[in-house]
Coordinates of C-alpha atoms and ligand atoms in Angstrom, one line a residue:
Q1 CA 0.0 0.0 0.0
F2 CA 2.8 2.3 -0.7
R3 CA 1.6 4.7 -3.2
G4 CA 4.5 6.5 -4.9
R5 CA 4.7 10.1 -4.3
S6 CA 1.5 10.6 -2.5
T7 CA 1.8 11.8 1.0
S8 CA 1.5 10.2 4.3
C9 CA 0.9 13.4 6.2
N10 CA -1.6 15.0 4.1
G11 CA -4.1 16.5 6.3
D12 CA -1.6 17.5 8.9
G13 CA -1.3 20.6 6.9
F14 CA -3.0 23.7 8.0
I15 CA -4.7 21.7 10.7
E16 CA -1.3 22.4 12.2
G17 CA -2.3 26.0 11.9
E18 CA -2.2 26.1 15.6
G19 CA -2.0 29.7 14.9
G20 CA -4.4 32.3 13.9
C21 CA -5.5 31.4 10.5
L22 CA -9.2 31.3 11.3
E23 CA -10.7 30.6 8.0
E24 CA -8.3 27.9 7.0
S25 CA -8.4 25.9 10.2
A26 CA -12.1 26.1 10.6
T27 CA -12.7 24.2 7.4
A28 CA -9.6 22.1 7.4
G29 CA -10.9 19.0 9.1
P30 CA -14.3 18.2 7.5
D31 CA -13.2 19.4 4.2
K32 CA -10.6 16.7 4.0
L33 CA -12.3 13.9 5.8
E34 CA -15.6 14.1 4.2
R35 CA -14.3 13.8 0.8
P36 CA -13.5 10.3 -0.3
G37 CA -11.0 9.3 -2.9
S38 CA -7.3 9.2 -3.3
I39 CA -5.0 11.5 -1.7
E40 CA -4.1 13.0 -5.1
N41 CA -7.7 13.8 -5.6
D42 CA -7.9 15.5 -2.2
A43 CA -5.0 17.6 -3.3
L44 CA -6.8 18.7 -6.4
H45 CA -9.5 20.2 -4.3
L46 CA -7.3 22.3 -2.1
K47 CA -7.8 25.9 -2.7
R48 CA -5.0 28.5 -2.6
R49 CA -6.2 30.5 0.4
V50 CA -3.1 31.2 2.4
G51 CA -1.7 34.6 1.6
L52 CA 1.2 36.5 3.2
I53 CA -0.6 37.4 6.4
S54 CA -2.1 34.0 7.0
G55 CA 1.3 32.5 6.2
V56 CA 3.0 34.6 8.9
A57 CA 0.2 33.8 11.3
L58 CA 0.5 30.1 10.7
I59 CA 4.2 30.2 11.4
V60 CA 4.1 32.4 14.4
G61 CA 1.0 30.6 15.8
T62 CA 2.6 27.2 15.6
M63 CA 6.0 28.3 16.9
I64 CA 4.9 30.1 20.0
G65 CA 3.4 27.6 22.4
S66 CA 4.7 26.2 25.5
G67 CA 8.4 26.5 24.9
I68 CA 9.0 30.1 25.8
F69 CA 7.3 29.6 29.1
V70 CA 9.2 26.5 30.1
S71 CA 12.5 26.5 28.3
P72 CA 14.2 29.7 29.6
S73 CA 15.1 28.1 33.0
G74 CA 16.5 24.9 31.4
L75 CA 18.4 26.8 28.8
L76 CA 20.0 29.0 31.4
A77 CA 20.9 26.0 33.6
R78 CA 22.6 24.4 30.6
T79 CA 24.6 27.4 29.4
G80 CA 25.4 28.7 32.9
S81 CA 25.1 32.4 32.0
I82 CA 22.5 34.8 30.7
G83 CA 24.9 36.0 28.0
M84 CA 25.5 32.5 26.6
S85 CA 21.8 31.6 26.9
F86 CA 20.9 34.8 24.9
V87 CA 23.4 33.7 22.2
V88 CA 21.8 30.3 22.1
W89 CA 18.3 31.7 21.9
M90 CA 19.4 33.9 19.0
A91 CA 21.3 31.1 17.3
C92 CA 18.2 28.9 17.5
G93 CA 16.2 31.6 15.8
L94 CA 18.8 31.9 13.1
L95 CA 19.0 28.1 12.6
S96 CA 15.3 27.9 12.3
L97 CA 15.3 30.7 9.8
L98 CA 18.0 29.1 7.6
G99 CA 16.3 25.7 7.9
A100 CA 13.0 27.2 6.9
L101 CA 14.6 28.9 3.9
A102 CA 16.0 25.6 2.7
Y103 CA 12.6 24.1 3.3
A104 CA 11.1 26.8 1.1
E105 CA 13.1 25.4 -1.9
L106 CA 11.9 21.9 -1.1
G107 CA 8.3 23.1 -0.6
T108 CA 8.0 25.1 -3.8
M109 CA 9.7 22.3 -5.8
N110 CA 7.4 19.6 -4.5
T111 CA 4.2 21.0 -3.3
S112 CA 2.9 17.8 -1.8
S113 CA 1.5 18.4 1.7
G114 CA 3.5 15.5 3.0
A115 CA 6.5 17.7 3.4
E116 CA 9.4 15.6 4.6
Y117 CA 7.7 12.4 3.6
A118 CA 7.5 13.6 0.0
Y119 CA 11.0 15.0 -0.1
F120 CA 12.5 11.8 1.3
M121 CA 10.5 9.8 -1.2
D122 CA 11.9 11.9 -4.1
A123 CA 15.4 12.0 -2.9
F124 CA 16.0 8.6 -1.2
G125 CA 13.1 6.3 -2.0
A126 CA 10.5 4.5 0.1
P127 CA 12.3 3.2 3.2
P128 CA 13.6 6.6 4.5
A129 CA 10.2 8.1 3.7
F130 CA 8.5 5.4 5.7
L131 CA 10.9 5.9 8.6
F132 CA 9.9 9.5 8.7
S133 CA 6.2 8.7 8.7
W134 CA 6.8 6.0 11.3
A135 CA 8.9 8.3 13.6
S136 CA 6.5 11.2 13.4
T137 CA 3.5 9.1 14.2
L138 CA 5.0 7.1 17.0
V139 CA 7.6 9.5 18.4
L140 CA 7.5 13.1 17.3
K141 CA 3.8 14.0 17.5
P142 CA 3.1 12.1 20.8
S143 CA 6.2 13.6 22.4
Q144 CA 5.1 17.1 21.3
M145 CA 1.7 16.4 22.8
A146 CA 3.2 15.1 26.1
I147 CA 5.6 18.1 26.5
I148 CA 2.8 20.6 25.9
C149 CA 0.4 18.8 28.3
L150 CA 3.1 18.6 31.0
S151 CA 3.7 22.4 30.5
F152 CA 0.0 22.9 30.9
G153 CA 0.0 20.9 34.1
K154 CA 3.0 22.8 35.5
Y155 CA 1.4 26.1 34.9
A156 CA -2.1 25.1 36.1
V157 CA -0.7 23.7 39.3
E158 CA 1.8 26.4 39.9
A159 CA -1.1 28.9 40.0
F160 CA -2.3 27.3 43.2
V161 CA 0.8 26.6 45.1
N162 CA 2.8 29.5 46.5
E163 CA 6.4 29.2 47.2
C164 CA 6.8 25.5 47.3
E165 CA 7.4 23.3 44.3
P166 CA 4.3 21.8 42.7
P167 CA 4.2 18.1 43.4
D168 CA 5.2 16.0 40.4
A169 CA 2.4 13.5 40.7
V170 CA -0.2 16.3 40.7
V171 CA 1.3 17.9 37.6
K172 CA 1.2 14.6 35.8
M173 CA -2.4 14.0 36.8
V174 CA -3.4 17.4 35.5
A175 CA -1.5 16.8 32.3
L176 CA -3.3 13.6 31.8
L177 CA -6.6 15.2 32.5
A178 CA -5.9 17.8 29.9
L179 CA -4.9 15.1 27.5
V180 CA -8.2 13.3 28.1
V181 CA -10.3 16.4 27.7
I182 CA -8.5 17.3 24.4
L183 CA -8.9 13.8 23.2
Y184 CA -12.6 14.0 23.9
I185 CA -13.0 17.4 22.1
N186 CA -11.2 16.0 19.1
C187 CA -13.2 12.8 18.9
Y188 CA -16.4 14.6 19.5
S189 CA -16.3 17.2 16.7
V190 CA -14.0 18.7 14.2
N191 CA -15.6 22.1 14.4
L192 CA -15.3 22.1 18.2
A193 CA -11.7 21.3 17.9
T194 CA -11.0 24.0 15.4
S195 CA -13.0 26.6 17.4
V196 CA -11.0 25.8 20.5
Q197 CA -8.0 26.4 18.4
N198 CA -8.9 29.8 17.2
I199 CA -10.1 31.1 20.5
F200 CA -7.2 29.8 22.4
T201 CA -4.6 31.1 20.1
A202 CA -5.4 34.7 21.1
A203 CA -4.4 33.8 24.7
K204 CA -0.8 33.1 23.7
L205 CA -0.5 36.6 22.3
V206 CA -1.9 38.0 25.5
A207 CA 0.7 36.1 27.5
V208 CA 3.6 37.2 25.3
L209 CA 2.5 40.8 25.4
I210 CA 2.1 40.9 29.1
V211 CA 5.6 39.7 29.6
I212 CA 7.1 42.0 27.0
V213 CA 5.3 45.1 28.1
G214 CA 5.9 44.3 31.8
G215 CA 9.6 43.8 31.1
A216 CA 9.8 47.1 29.2
Y217 CA 8.2 48.9 32.1
K218 CA 10.6 47.4 34.6
M219 CA 13.5 48.2 32.4
C220 CA 12.4 51.8 32.2
E221 CA 12.4 51.8 36.0
G222 CA 16.0 50.9 35.9
N223 CA 15.9 47.2 36.8
V224 CA 18.9 46.1 34.9
Q225 CA 21.1 44.9 37.7
H226 CA 20.8 41.2 36.6
L227 CA 21.9 42.0 33.1
Q228 CA 25.4 43.0 34.2
Y229 CA 28.2 40.5 33.8
P230 CA 26.4 38.5 31.2
F231 CA 29.0 35.9 30.5
E232 CA 29.9 35.0 34.1
N233 CA 29.9 31.3 34.8
T234 CA 29.4 30.2 31.2
K235 CA 29.7 26.5 30.6
F236 CA 31.6 25.8 27.4
S237 CA 31.1 22.1 27.1
V238 CA 30.2 20.7 23.7
G239 CA 27.3 18.6 25.1
N240 CA 25.9 21.4 27.3
I241 CA 25.7 23.8 24.4
A242 CA 24.1 21.1 22.2
T243 CA 21.5 20.2 24.8
A244 CA 20.9 23.9 25.4
F245 CA 20.1 24.1 21.7
Y246 CA 17.6 21.3 22.2
T247 CA 15.8 23.2 24.8
G248 CA 15.8 26.4 22.7
L249 CA 14.9 24.7 19.5
W250 CA 11.8 23.2 21.1
A251 CA 10.5 26.7 21.6
Y252 CA 11.1 27.4 17.9
D253 CA 9.8 24.2 16.6
G254 CA 7.1 24.6 14.0
W255 CA 9.2 26.8 11.7
N256 CA 8.6 24.3 8.9
N257 CA 4.9 24.4 9.3
L258 CA 4.1 26.2 6.0
N259 CA 5.6 23.3 4.1
Y260 CA 2.6 21.2 5.1
V261 CA 0.4 23.6 3.3
T262 CA 2.4 24.7 0.2
E263 CA -0.4 23.5 -2.0
E264 CA -2.6 26.1 -0.4
I265 CA -0.4 29.1 -0.5
K266 CA -1.1 31.8 -3.0
N267 CA 1.9 32.4 -5.2
P268 CA 4.1 30.2 -3.1
S269 CA 7.4 31.1 -4.7
K270 CA 7.0 34.6 -3.3
N271 CA 4.8 34.2 -0.3
L272 CA 6.5 31.1 1.2
P273 CA 10.0 32.7 1.6
R274 CA 8.5 36.0 2.6
S275 CA 6.3 34.6 5.3
I276 CA 9.4 32.8 6.6
L277 CA 11.5 36.0 6.5
I278 CA 8.9 37.9 8.4
G279 CA 7.5 35.2 10.8
I280 CA 10.7 33.7 12.2
P281 CA 12.5 36.9 12.9
L282 CA 9.3 38.1 14.6
V283 CA 9.3 35.1 16.9
T284 CA 13.0 35.5 17.5
I285 CA 12.6 39.1 18.6
C286 CA 9.7 38.2 20.9
Y287 CA 11.7 35.5 22.5
A288 CA 14.7 37.8 23.0
L289 CA 12.5 40.4 24.6
I290 CA 10.8 37.9 26.8
N291 CA 14.1 36.6 28.1
V292 CA 15.2 40.1 29.0
S293 CA 11.9 40.8 30.6
Y294 CA 12.2 37.8 32.9
L295 CA 15.6 39.1 34.0
T296 CA 14.2 42.5 34.9
V297 CA 12.4 40.9 37.9
M298 CA 14.4 37.9 38.8
S299 CA 18.1 37.0 39.1
P300 CA 19.6 34.3 36.8
L301 CA 19.7 32.0 39.8
E302 CA 16.0 32.6 40.6
M303 CA 15.2 32.0 37.0
T304 CA 17.0 28.6 36.9
N305 CA 15.2 27.6 40.1
S306 CA 11.8 28.8 39.0
E307 CA 9.4 26.0 38.2
A308 CA 7.3 28.3 36.0
V309 CA 9.1 31.5 35.1
A310 CA 6.1 33.3 33.7
V311 CA 4.2 32.7 37.0
T312 CA 7.2 34.0 39.0
F313 CA 7.3 37.0 36.6
G314 CA 3.5 37.6 37.1
N315 CA 3.8 37.3 40.9
R316 CA 6.5 39.9 41.0
L317 CA 5.0 42.4 38.6
L318 CA 1.3 42.1 38.4
G319 CA 0.2 42.3 42.0
V320 CA -3.5 41.4 42.3
M321 CA -3.6 40.6 38.7
A322 CA -0.9 37.9 39.0
W323 CA -3.5 35.2 38.2
L324 CA -3.5 36.6 34.6
M325 CA -0.2 35.0 33.9
P326 CA -0.9 31.3 34.7
L327 CA -4.3 31.7 33.2
S328 CA -3.1 32.9 29.8
V329 CA -0.3 30.4 29.7
T330 CA -2.5 27.5 30.5
I331 CA -5.0 28.6 27.9
S332 CA -2.2 29.0 25.4
T333 CA -0.7 25.6 26.1
F334 CA -4.1 24.0 26.1
G335 CA -4.7 25.4 22.6
S336 CA -1.3 24.2 21.4
A337 CA -2.0 20.8 22.7
N338 CA -5.3 20.7 21.0
G339 CA -3.8 21.8 17.7
T340 CA -1.0 19.2 18.0
L341 CA -3.5 16.3 18.6
F342 CA -5.6 17.6 15.8
A343 CA -2.7 17.4 13.4
A344 CA -1.4 14.1 14.9
G345 CA -4.8 12.4 14.4
R346 CA -4.7 13.3 10.7
L347 CA -1.1 12.3 10.3
C348 CA -1.8 8.9 11.9
F349 CA -4.9 8.5 9.8
A350 CA -3.0 9.4 6.5
A351 CA -0.1 7.1 7.4
S352 CA -2.3 4.2 8.1
R353 CA -4.2 4.8 4.9
E354 CA -0.9 4.4 3.1
G355 CA -0.6 1.0 4.8
H356 CA 2.2 2.2 7.2
M357 CA 0.3 1.7 10.4
L358 CA -2.4 -0.6 11.7
D359 CA -5.3 -0.5 9.4
I360 CA -7.7 0.3 12.1
L361 CA -6.1 3.6 12.6
S362 CA -7.3 4.8 9.3
Y363 CA -10.9 4.6 10.3
V364 CA -13.1 7.6 10.6
H365 CA -16.1 7.8 12.8
V366 CA -19.2 7.4 10.8
R367 CA -21.2 10.4 12.0
R368 CA -18.6 12.6 13.5
Y369 CA -16.1 12.4 10.8
T370 CA -13.3 12.4 13.3
P371 CA -10.4 10.0 13.0
A372 CA -11.1 8.7 16.5
P373 CA -8.9 5.5 16.4
G374 CA -5.9 7.5 15.4
L375 CA -6.5 10.1 18.0
I376 CA -6.9 7.5 20.7
F377 CA -3.8 5.7 19.6
H378 CA -1.8 9.0 19.8
S379 CA -3.1 9.9 23.2
L380 CA -2.2 6.5 24.6
I381 CA 1.4 7.0 23.5
A382 CA 1.4 10.6 24.7
G383 CA -0.1 9.5 28.0
A384 CA 2.6 7.0 28.6
M385 CA 5.2 9.6 27.9
V386 CA 3.5 12.0 30.4
L387 CA 3.6 9.2 33.0
Y388 CA 7.2 8.1 32.5
G389 CA 8.9 11.2 31.2
T390 CA 9.7 14.7 32.3
I391 CA 9.5 17.9 30.3
D392 CA 13.3 18.1 30.0
S393 CA 13.9 14.5 29.0
L394 CA 11.0 14.6 26.5
I395 CA 12.3 17.8 25.0
D396 CA 15.7 16.1 24.5
F397 CA 14.1 13.1 23.1
F398 CA 12.0 15.1 20.7
S399 CA 14.7 17.5 19.5
F400 CA 17.2 14.7 18.9
T401 CA 14.7 12.8 16.8
A402 CA 13.4 15.8 15.0
W403 CA 16.8 17.1 14.0
I404 CA 17.7 13.8 12.5
F405 CA 14.9 14.3 10.0
Y406 CA 15.5 18.1 9.6
G407 CA 19.2 17.2 8.8
G408 CA 17.9 14.5 6.4
S409 CA 15.8 17.1 4.6
M410 CA 19.0 19.1 4.0
V411 CA 20.7 16.1 2.5
A412 CA 17.6 15.5 0.4
L413 CA 17.8 19.0 -0.9
M414 CA 21.5 18.6 -1.9
V415 CA 21.0 15.2 -3.3
M416 CA 18.2 16.4 -5.5
R417 CA 20.3 19.3 -6.9
Y418 CA 22.3 16.5 -8.5
T419 CA 19.8 13.8 -9.2
K420 CA 16.9 16.0 -10.3
P421 CA 18.7 19.1 -11.8
N422 CA 15.8 19.7 -14.1
Y423 CA 13.0 19.9 -11.6
R424 CA 11.4 23.3 -11.5
R425 CA 12.7 25.3 -8.5
P426 CA 10.6 28.5 -8.2
Y427 CA 12.7 29.4 -5.2
K428 CA 16.3 28.4 -5.1
V429 CA 18.2 28.8 -1.8
P430 CA 22.0 29.5 -1.8
I431 CA 23.5 26.0 -1.3
I432 CA 25.6 27.2 1.6
I433 CA 22.4 27.5 3.7
P434 CA 21.4 23.8 3.7
L435 CA 25.0 23.0 4.1
V436 CA 25.3 25.1 7.3
V437 CA 22.0 23.7 8.7
L438 CA 23.2 20.1 7.9
V439 CA 26.5 20.7 9.7
V440 CA 24.7 22.1 12.7
S441 CA 22.2 19.3 12.8
I442 CA 25.0 16.7 12.7
Y443 CA 26.6 18.5 15.7
L444 CA 23.2 18.6 17.5
I445 CA 22.7 14.9 17.0
I446 CA 26.2 13.7 17.8
G447 CA 27.3 16.3 20.4
P448 CA 25.0 15.2 23.3
I449 CA 25.6 11.5 22.7
V450 CA 29.4 11.9 22.8
D451 CA 29.3 14.2 25.7
K452 CA 26.8 12.3 27.9
P453 CA 25.0 9.3 26.5
T454 CA 21.7 9.1 28.1
I455 CA 18.9 6.6 27.7
E456 CA 16.6 8.9 25.7
Y457 CA 18.9 8.9 22.7
L458 CA 19.1 5.1 22.8
Y459 CA 15.3 4.9 22.9
A460 CA 15.0 7.3 20.0
A461 CA 17.5 5.5 17.9
M462 CA 15.9 2.2 18.7
F463 CA 12.5 3.5 17.7
I464 CA 13.7 4.8 14.4
L465 CA 15.5 1.6 13.6
G466 CA 12.6 -0.4 14.9
G467 CA 10.7 1.2 11.9
M468 CA 12.9 -0.8 9.5
V469 CA 12.1 -4.1 11.3
F470 CA 8.4 -3.2 10.7
Y471 CA 8.9 -1.9 7.2
I472 CA 10.5 -5.0 5.6
P473 CA 7.8 -7.6 6.3
F474 CA 4.7 -5.4 6.6
V475 CA 5.2 -2.6 4.1
H476 CA 7.7 -4.0 1.6
Y477 CA 6.5 -7.6 1.5
K478 CA 2.9 -6.7 2.5
V479 CA 2.6 -9.5 5.0
R480 CA -0.8 -9.2 6.6
I481 CA -1.8 -10.1 10.1
P482 CA -5.2 -9.6 11.7
L483 CA -5.8 -5.9 12.4
M484 CA -3.6 -4.9 9.6
G485 CA -5.6 -6.5 6.8
I486 CA -6.7 -4.2 4.1
N487 CA -10.2 -5.6 4.1
N488 CA -10.6 -5.9 7.8
H489 CA -14.0 -4.8 8.8
F490 CA -14.2 -6.0 12.4
I491 CA -14.6 -2.7 14.0
H492 CA -17.4 -1.6 11.7
E493 CA -20.1 -3.3 13.8
V494 CA -20.3 -3.2 17.5
N495 CA -23.6 -4.5 18.9
G496 CA -25.2 -4.2 15.5
K497 CA -24.4 -0.6 15.2
T498 CA -21.9 0.8 12.7
Y499 CA -19.3 2.9 14.5
F500 CA -16.4 3.3 12.2
R501 CA -15.8 2.9 8.5
K502 CA -12.8 2.6 6.5
Y503 CA -12.0 5.9 4.9
S504 CA -11.2 4.3 1.6
Y505 CA -14.8 2.9 1.4
W506 CA -16.4 6.1 2.3
K507 CA -19.4 6.9 0.1
Ligands
LIG601 N1 7.4 25.6 19.6 C1 6.2 25.0 20.2 C2 6.2 25.3 21.6 O1 7.0 26.0 22.1 C3 6.0 23.6 19.9 C4 5.7 23.3 18.5 C5 5.5 21.8 18.3 N2 5.6 21.6 16.9 C6 4.6 21.5 16.1 N3 4.9 21.3 14.8 N4 3.4 21.7 16.5 O2 5.3 24.8 22.3

């Protein structure tokens, strides 16, 4: 069931528009799910609706989420000094910008919504493309979900405990509760899920604005004492810097989001690079300002020790309005988690439709049109990650895996310059850019392992390779076992009622 160039992540697309693009996301789900037929046909129906502004909103909305509220402490701890952590924050922004520009070439050359999946297919063939789809369904999306839910839990609990640390078990319970509620919303109705998305996106802008404006105010009052001696205590180890990048890059993740919707961008060869060139620097500037803001009310040491920096910030600055901070951050993270599950469900659904995953995961609920089995599957994995992981270990796990594939896309770009010199490239990036991104990604992947091998990297590597073990019999040789059969109808009837139907049989 491996259909050439078609995509596995179609549908992930602007559903991923965790950010502000109202019109697009409100119609994304039903549009795609109600319409039967091949993926290629789906693609034909997509309209070019994303202009420059929506493009920027999609990038900014996906990138800003939980990271800027949880990463600053970890990043500071890993770099040792505010100067170095500032350098890493900026470098993460630059790396995302360069990566995105290289992706703009890939995206305008191959407009398939599958993004990486489609590029790997073109450049390296089916097995690496499968590995991407495997890793994103089993590892990347669920870990995103778990990290965001845990951040939600942290902020929700932090609002109620004063000086003491929020108990870990409670944070996890709240994270799981959020996961279940989001799962319910997404299984219940596509429209509900997209509305939650649009309303909640506004909250993240509120949170960001409060911090920036508050910081500027404090700065004007002359609170700059913590910004002196910026490079004192810097840790220069190779591994520390690389893992600091992991933490920072989590906050920037989502920079490649427009590549999932290139088919829908108006005049992509102009608007794709432009949205990138506006959106990513915008986020970078916001993050820089937020970091400075935090330091106007707390010392670097307090920042490293703070369980939820934005709450500490709010407590010190907003007085009776301090509740505004945890509230806006929890709403923001809840929205991000919702958008992530929404996208993950579609990804899983599309991957299984391609025959990459258990067949049952490609079923769509008969009346609600939601890909419920895929959503449940994702939430189970994410739930396990919430239970057994911590925010920091999951961020490392996620970034490590993600950058293997981002680096892979850079290789794909360079390989295709040779193997497909005649493909039309409406936007051609200077070759030095993907080269730099590739070198940095190799450093990011190898640095932490050489410096301090931890179990997360081993798990991640095993997961990816495990994909190959699955690929050879089940995808390549099409061995079928119950549950995976193409004509397996068992879930269709429960107590004489039809609950799910196979998408491919949709009438
Ligand atoms: N950067 C986001 C955050 O800080 C996470 C984005 C996750 N990636 C994605 N493609 N949705 O929470």
